[in-house]
Amino acid sequence: ELLKKLQEFGITEIGIAEELGVCQSAVNKIKNGVIKNPSYATVRGIDMLYHRMLSKRALLSSKD
């Protein structure tokens, strides 16, 4: 769910993978449910990236 939301923010699977230090195919497999139990570090990285993008978006909205 968070991966789909990150893509709605405009981040590609490659961009997410680079942020997390994993390959793009792993991001795709997690997003599509092929990998059902990703590592804690990967899940935490996705969560942190999502919240960072959410904060950035909120800051940009408040400046308008």
JSON list of C-alpha atoms in Angstrom, two decimals:
[
{"chain": "A", "resi": 1, "resn": "GLU", "atom": "CA", "xyz": [0.00, 0.00, 0.00]},
{"chain": "A", "resi": 2, "resn": "LEU", "atom": "CA", "xyz": [2.77, 2.47, 0.90]},
{"chain": "A", "resi": 3, "resn": "LEU", "atom": "CA", "xyz": [4.67, 1.61, -2.26]},
{"chain": "A", "resi": 4, "resn": "LYS", "atom": "CA", "xyz": [1.65, 2.53, -4.36]},
{"chain": "A", "resi": 5, "resn": "LYS", "atom": "CA", "xyz": [1.29, 5.79, -2.43]},
{"chain": "A", "resi": 6, "resn": "LEU", "atom": "CA", "xyz": [4.97, 6.58, -2.95]},
{"chain": "A", "resi": 7, "resn": "GLN", "atom": "CA", "xyz": [4.47, 6.11, -6.67]},
{"chain": "A", "resi": 8, "resn": "GLU", "atom": "CA", "xyz": [1.51, 8.49, -6.50]},
{"chain": "A", "resi": 9, "resn": "PHE", "atom": "CA", "xyz": [3.97, 11.03, -5.05]},
{"chain": "A", "resi": 10, "resn": "GLY", "atom": "CA", "xyz": [5.98, 10.57, -8.24]},
{"chain": "A", "resi": 11, "resn": "ILE", "atom": "CA", "xyz": [8.72, 8.25, -7.01]},
{"chain": "A", "resi": 12, "resn": "THR", "atom": "CA", "xyz": [9.54, 5.42, -9.39]},
{"chain": "A", "resi": 13, "resn": "GLU", "atom": "CA", "xyz": [10.30, 1.86, -8.33]},
{"chain": "A", "resi": 14, "resn": "ILE", "atom": "CA", "xyz": [13.93, 2.55, -9.24]},
{"chain": "A", "resi": 15, "resn": "GLY", "atom": "CA", "xyz": [13.95, 5.64, -7.01]},
{"chain": "A", "resi": 16, "resn": "ILE", "atom": "CA", "xyz": [12.45, 3.68, -4.13]},
{"chain": "A", "resi": 17, "resn": "ALA", "atom": "CA", "xyz": [14.97, 0.88, -4.63]},
{"chain": "A", "resi": 18, "resn": "GLU", "atom": "CA", "xyz": [17.87, 3.34, -4.61]},
{"chain": "A", "resi": 19, "resn": "GLU", "atom": "CA", "xyz": [16.62, 4.90, -1.37]},
{"chain": "A", "resi": 20, "resn": "LEU", "atom": "CA", "xyz": [16.28, 1.49, 0.26]},
{"chain": "A", "resi": 21, "resn": "GLY", "atom": "CA", "xyz": [19.46, -0.04, -1.12]},
{"chain": "A", "resi": 22, "resn": "VAL", "atom": "CA", "xyz": [17.64, -2.91, -2.81]},
{"chain": "A", "resi": 23, "resn": "CYS", "atom": "CA", "xyz": [17.05, -3.80, -6.45]},
{"chain": "A", "resi": 24, "resn": "GLN", "atom": "CA", "xyz": [14.06, -2.55, -8.39]},
{"chain": "A", "resi": 25, "resn": "SER", "atom": "CA", "xyz": [12.74, -6.07, -8.89]},
{"chain": "A", "resi": 26, "resn": "ALA", "atom": "CA", "xyz": [12.51, -6.53, -5.12]},
{"chain": "A", "resi": 27, "resn": "VAL", "atom": "CA", "xyz": [10.40, -3.37, -4.83]},
{"chain": "A", "resi": 28, "resn": "ASN", "atom": "CA", "xyz": [8.16, -4.63, -7.64]},
{"chain": "A", "resi": 29, "resn": "LYS", "atom": "CA", "xyz": [7.79, -8.07, -6.02]},
{"chain": "A", "resi": 30, "resn": "ILE", "atom": "CA", "xyz": [6.89, -6.54, -2.66]},
{"chain": "A", "resi": 31, "resn": "LYS", "atom": "CA", "xyz": [4.36, -4.21, -4.30]},
{"chain": "A", "resi": 32, "resn": "ASN", "atom": "CA", "xyz": [2.73, -7.06, -6.19]},
{"chain": "A", "resi": 33, "resn": "GLY", "atom": "CA", "xyz": [2.67, -9.46, -3.24]},
{"chain": "A", "resi": 34, "resn": "VAL", "atom": "CA", "xyz": [5.23, -11.91, -4.60]},
{"chain": "A", "resi": 35, "resn": "ILE", "atom": "CA", "xyz": [7.45, -11.25, -1.58]},
{"chain": "A", "resi": 36, "resn": "LYS", "atom": "CA", "xyz": [5.03, -11.56, 1.30]},
{"chain": "A", "resi": 37, "resn": "ASN", "atom": "CA", "xyz": [7.46, -11.13, 4.21]},
{"chain": "A", "resi": 38, "resn": "PRO", "atom": "CA", "xyz": [10.10, -8.54, 3.30]},
{"chain": "A", "resi": 39, "resn": "SER", "atom": "CA", "xyz": [12.86, -7.87, 5.79]},
{"chain": "A", "resi": 40, "resn": "TYR", "atom": "CA", "xyz": [12.19, -5.54, 8.69]},
{"chain": "A", "resi": 41, "resn": "ALA", "atom": "CA", "xyz": [14.83, -3.12, 7.40]},
{"chain": "A", "resi": 42, "resn": "THR", "atom": "CA", "xyz": [13.11, -2.89, 4.02]},
{"chain": "A", "resi": 43, "resn": "VAL", "atom": "CA", "xyz": [9.67, -2.37, 5.54]},
{"chain": "A", "resi": 44, "resn": "ARG", "atom": "CA", "xyz": [11.04, 0.26, 7.91]},
{"chain": "A", "resi": 45, "resn": "GLY", "atom": "CA", "xyz": [12.80, 1.99, 5.02]},
{"chain": "A", "resi": 46, "resn": "ILE", "atom": "CA", "xyz": [9.57, 2.12, 3.01]},
{"chain": "A", "resi": 47, "resn": "ASP", "atom": "CA", "xyz": [7.74, 3.54, 6.03]},
{"chain": "A", "resi": 48, "resn": "MET", "atom": "CA", "xyz": [10.40, 6.18, 6.65]},
{"chain": "A", "resi": 49, "resn": "LEU", "atom": "CA", "xyz": [10.50, 7.18, 2.97]},
{"chain": "A", "resi": 50, "resn": "TYR", "atom": "CA", "xyz": [6.72, 7.50, 2.91]},
{"chain": "A", "resi": 51, "resn": "HIS", "atom": "CA", "xyz": [6.66, 9.73, 5.98]},
{"chain": "A", "resi": 52, "resn": "ARG", "atom": "CA", "xyz": [9.52, 11.83, 4.63]},
{"chain": "A", "resi": 53, "resn": "MET", "atom": "CA", "xyz": [7.62, 12.38, 1.37]},
{"chain": "A", "resi": 54, "resn": "LEU", "atom": "CA", "xyz": [4.40, 13.10, 3.26]},
{"chain": "A", "resi": 55, "resn": "SER", "atom": "CA", "xyz": [6.19, 15.73, 5.34]},
{"chain": "A", "resi": 56, "resn": "LYS", "atom": "CA", "xyz": [7.78, 17.25, 2.25]},
{"chain": "A", "resi": 57, "resn": "ARG", "atom": "CA", "xyz": [4.39, 17.43, 0.56]},
{"chain": "A", "resi": 58, "resn": "ALA", "atom": "CA", "xyz": [2.84, 19.08, 3.64]},
{"chain": "A", "resi": 59, "resn": "LEU", "atom": "CA", "xyz": [5.62, 21.67, 3.73]},
{"chain": "A", "resi": 60, "resn": "LEU", "atom": "CA", "xyz": [5.13, 22.49, 0.07]},
{"chain": "A", "resi": 61, "resn": "SER", "atom": "CA", "xyz": [1.37, 22.82, 0.60]},
{"chain": "A", "resi": 62, "resn": "SER", "atom": "CA", "xyz": [1.81, 25.16, 3.55]},
{"chain": "A", "resi": 63, "resn": "LYS", "atom": "CA", "xyz": [4.04, 27.49, 1.52]},
{"chain": "A", "resi": 64, "resn": "ASP", "atom": "CA", "xyz": [1.34, 28.05, -1.11]}
]
